[in-house]
Amino acid sequence: MSEKVTVTSPFWKRYRENVVKEVIPYQWAVINDDQKIVVPKDPGGNDDSDEVSNEWSHAVRNLRVAAGEEKAPFNGMVFQDSDVYKWLEEAAYALAYAPDKQLQDLCDQVVDLIARAQEPDGYLDTPFQIKSGSYEHRERFSQIQQSHEMYVMGHYIEAAVAYNEVTGNQQALDVAIKMADCLNTYFGPEEGKIHGADGHPEIELALSRLYDATHEERFLRLAKYFIDVRGVDPEFYDKQNEAVGDGSTDIFPAMREWSHEYTLTARPIRQQQTAEGHAVRVVYLLTGIAHIARLTGDAELKETAERLWANIVRRRMYITGNIGSTHIGEAFTYDYDLPNDMAYAETCASVGLSFVARQMLEMDTKGEYADVLEKQIFNGAIAGISLDGRHFYYVNPQEAYPEASEKSPDHAHVLMHRAEWFECACCPANIARFIASIDRYLYTVHEETRQIVAHQFIANEAELLDGVKVKQESNFPWDGHVEISVEVPQGSKPVDLSVRIPSWSRSQYSLSVNGAEASDLPLVDGFVTVHAEAGRTVVALDFDMSVKFMRANTAIRHDAGKIAVTRGPVVYCLEEEDNPAPLWQYQLEPDAASKASAQYKADELEGVEVLTVPVVRRTSDPQDSPLYMPVDEEPAQEKTTATFIPYYAWANRSVGQMQVWLDSAR
Amino acid sequence: MSEKVTVTSPFWKRYRENVVKEVIPYQWAVINDDQKIVVPKDPGGNDDSDEVSNEWSHAVRNLRVAAGEEKAPFNGMVFQDSDVYKWLEEAAYALAYAPDKQLQDLCDQVVDLIARAQEPDGYLDTPFQIKSGSYEHRERFSQIQQSHEMYVMGHYIEAAVAYNEVTGNQQALDVAIKMADCLNTYFGPEEGKIHGADGHPEIELALSRLYDATHEERFLRLAKYFIDVRGVDPEFYDKQNEAVGDGSTDIFPAMREWSHEYTLTARPIRQQQTAEGHAVRVVYLLTGIAHIARLTGDAELKETAERLWANIVRRRMYITGNIGSTHIGEAFTYDYDLPNDMAYAETCASVGLSFVARQMLEMDTKGEYADVLEKQIFNGAIAGISLDGRHFYYVNPQEAYPEASEKSPDHAHVLMHRAEWFECACCPANIARFIASIDRYLYTVHEETRQIVAHQFIANEAELLDGVKVKQESNFPWDGHVEISVEVPQGSKPVDLSVRIPSWSRSQYSLSVNGAEASDLPLVDGFVTVHAEAGRTVVALDFDMSVKFMRANTAIRHDAGKIAVTRGPVVYCLEEEDNPAPLWQYQLEPDAASKASAQYKADELEGVEVLTVPVVRRTSDPQDSPLYMPVDEEPAQEKTTATFIPYYAWANRSVGQMQVWLDSAR
């Protein structure tokens, strides 16, 4: 890609520097066994939350063993390799904004190790190469519902494309091409090839990226094949498992129950009406579908992406942008089922939904895509990493109670503090690569029409198109004043700058172009477009940063009669650290939003806008008062104020209760 | 027992006639394989709620096989025998109020079969006698954490005592005595005996009943031993399992996690502070503890019963009287954790809590015991059986949504309609024996002090003490007027009649004795006492039957800002059958209770008092309106009325939503 974007936003610069200083070295230490790891007993959280040390990741060692340079059994999840590849990808993005010879040398060595581990025919998946333990008698691609082989290789391909793009390392790309060609020999419509797709989507989006990097039609063809073969024979996985006499290995119990819906293979994907099953699988697949729909101009595929997107963001998404309503199978359940205290809301699913939003924006300049992406950028996705960069959430509840997590097995998946690592370590590297590549999520550029779409408000300096400079200045998300200047070189054709008016500010914002009031510019699908001739054009925006009390659609029973507090793009929450428990005693008066005040605290939570909000608080019944009593014996209520912090920043201090939704005092 | 009580209450007479006409023949047909059974896929509900036929119970057949009269493998749960014994016990109680030669002949044959199946040394537990399948190599009493051997024999002993008492069948009692003597040879403090108690309490209460029937000290001694040995060596079960190289057979996963707390063996029971683990185990054990504390005058044991009782009914009980907050392990969780839509609230646990209440009342005339018993009698326990007597609930939710039960695996244990039977069929016979023996739950009689405690208001005619006749007339629970007449024979000493003033009517009731106003009689622990000389004394009571809006203790987060509707002892609920869904759109105005009206509908739900209550209903957002929006875009609210029916009667019509708790409109 021709764009070069330098993030200058204080808020996001801190995250990105943290990834360079803390996350990358820490995660390398973990996957390279430089330090022991302690993980929650059950990463999926279907068990209890006692922590157990699983000692070592051995993810890098697995590659050395596969390369024949060390003797050891395979260790970890079947997709353990992807921990290394996602680390490589996050490092690649970091090198783009923080060049570091030492890190790059390390990455080069990792790429070389990967090259040595790769089979002559391009295959690379260490459990199936090491063949120890339960993998001893398992053949490559013989159980692709659960083997994650293509999922793992897809992650390598993504890393390779990114690393090659940033550093020019050709070996990385060659390994990826060889890998993709290996898949090409096994999969495809031709007689004698395997007619199925990986149980966990990823290869589709990865091959699309490889196509963008190489323009080799065969990769796009294979990517599209994996989309189209999915669900054509719903029994495909069952037949594979039966053929090897194994109907269960490595399958989530939930997957055994409803495997066809769970893996999106119940029907051809073009006929899929709703987002079912494992949330991350859905959004990874949607990312590939959208990418391929654009590359191939396949209208039906595009409609499929739009239909499933709409089902997710209009019926199955938490206000923070998180998705996935049940821990059982890390899955979607049904429309409007969004329990707050039982939410799964996996970090990877928020990152994946951001991938989808980015791809959808490439097709259409629609505010909804950017609004949802913004939710991840300031809420759902970044809640997955601690401010210190060394602790991670897999599950992102909308409501948390220490006693429930400890003593109610149904809530054991809700951790009260971020974990050092997970046995299933998909989330830590996923949020890291998202942060490190955030510069790629700010603009959509259409060279042919010379349209620059600025859909996110993260201060940055960019060079887009041929020499067109765009500069965004703001202290977003804390301040609603945003200035975007466009410099079109003399002699260059004019450009159209499309700027998003966020849904939360649509009813109230001001816009000026070169100092002249221009708020009357037509709003199309949530965007205003400014025509910029050669020279400098300055677009100044002021968004509505007032505190807003939000309610949920009445179809969501869990939020009935409840209110959530937002300011700009940021969803706030109440934490026990700032407000005496129990938090369910706090109520919000629907009309009191205007009485809330915001204050920036530079020394708290790495710099954060804190809200002081008037609340009505029920006083608690005295100890040992009866369990149930006539309502006229109401506990007294007192008017007071509560301190709200941004949701993404919760659980960075003491362990305590947290709530996003509060009862309405009405 | 010397008391003879004939239930005349229309409400309860119907239930008892239904048990005779429907339940007993139906349940016999099931356990005797006269009809196939269809059960929910996972009785414990930890899985999903699809129904599967498990064909046959084979419970009676198992006994024939154990008797050597038929060849077949053992079938069913390890405690399958108890289905037969609990049926025999319910039949015994029924024969007391509905003599039936044919039924009694059948019961005699069943007793004879049981006698033939019993080992010469008194042991009787068919899986361990048949030794097929997974039981092939398992020795008796080698894994008493999970074997349920004493649990099963305890249920036989209960049945035998009841059947002997009602019919005089001596064989039944002889088998029980032989059984108890067998246990005596295996268990006890003596060197060489097994020093542990059954993983599922029951034998303690059964041996206490056997002592009452036989006055054989050795049975009371053994019962007390089982109480005292419990938890002395927390590792006892683990050692047993290790000894046979099996740490898992037949154990709930939850049990494996926290087996010591789960089975109440983490510490000596006298040191147990809270009700932990499997709810039914707790209340069965408490029943035995209370019974033995009374028989032995053991003050510490009594305090233990009082302490655990208080923890349950003051911190861990739903307003309907149901207990057990999580389906994972059918267990208690922690104080004030009472989720409405995830409730487990097992029918057996309500029946068991009634056992405890009855035993506690034998020790102390305290209103709380009778109030909780009353909750089961009109709410929690009887909700476990359908009005037709052929369908049963294992789980009794306080809130139910068809879509959640179908599509959210966390809610799969919540069935929207009562099941024909369960693979683990503990509940159907338990609720049946409770209903058939309800006449034993109305009075506590103290012969020495000539005190008659009338703690329940179910119309009846009774002969208590030596010729003292008590007659209760009322149309309770629909009507609050209750007349209790006591006839003390001329020449007999006077008696004290203690009558409970229910907690829900304590602030407002009227009382007259022989027509003379006597509402000023002192209220002691919830009871008023009337001194009745020889002759006829009539006590007339009028209770407060106004509709009441109840709130929960503020420590219960799930009910924060919510209201439940009650009338007299009956807890009401809202059902979709009577009120357009979604039910979470209905709100109650705290001060509107006085505007509610009650009407008796003889032709609905077998005769029921229906409430018409003013409500405020939010109108639902139109299809496809956004998921989240500013609260000022409130949906319109309309004042209307809603129809409430008693909780026990829910799910007897069409499948639909149900809620006990509604949002407060404040």
XYZ file of C-alpha atoms in Angstrom, chain A residues 547-551 561-565 587-596 613-616 639 662-666, chain B residues 630-634 637 665-666:
38
model
C -21.943 13.179 28.407
C -24.743 11.036 27.025
C -27.017 8.586 28.796
C -27.746 5.707 26.453
C -30.436 3.069 26.554
C -34.739 -0.064 32.221
C -30.991 0.451 32.308
C -28.708 3.282 31.254
C -25.110 3.345 30.044
C -22.916 6.442 30.143
C -29.267 4.528 39.653
C -29.121 7.194 36.972
C -31.784 9.837 36.494
C -32.454 9.845 32.741
C -32.419 13.628 32.511
C -29.269 14.153 34.595
C -26.699 13.681 31.834
C -26.346 17.439 31.460
C -25.314 17.661 35.120
C -22.370 15.332 34.587
C -22.141 11.925 37.370
C -25.085 12.633 39.658
C -26.650 9.374 40.803
C -29.353 8.160 43.125
C -28.605 11.728 45.840
C -26.972 1.014 35.686
C -30.610 0.993 36.672
C -32.614 3.992 35.586
C -33.971 5.946 38.557
C -37.245 6.488 36.720
C -29.808 8.240 23.714
C -32.155 7.648 26.632
C -34.198 10.729 25.790
C -35.451 8.781 22.815
C -37.579 6.857 25.305
C -45.083 3.950 27.989
C -41.685 1.824 37.484
C -40.029 4.176 39.946
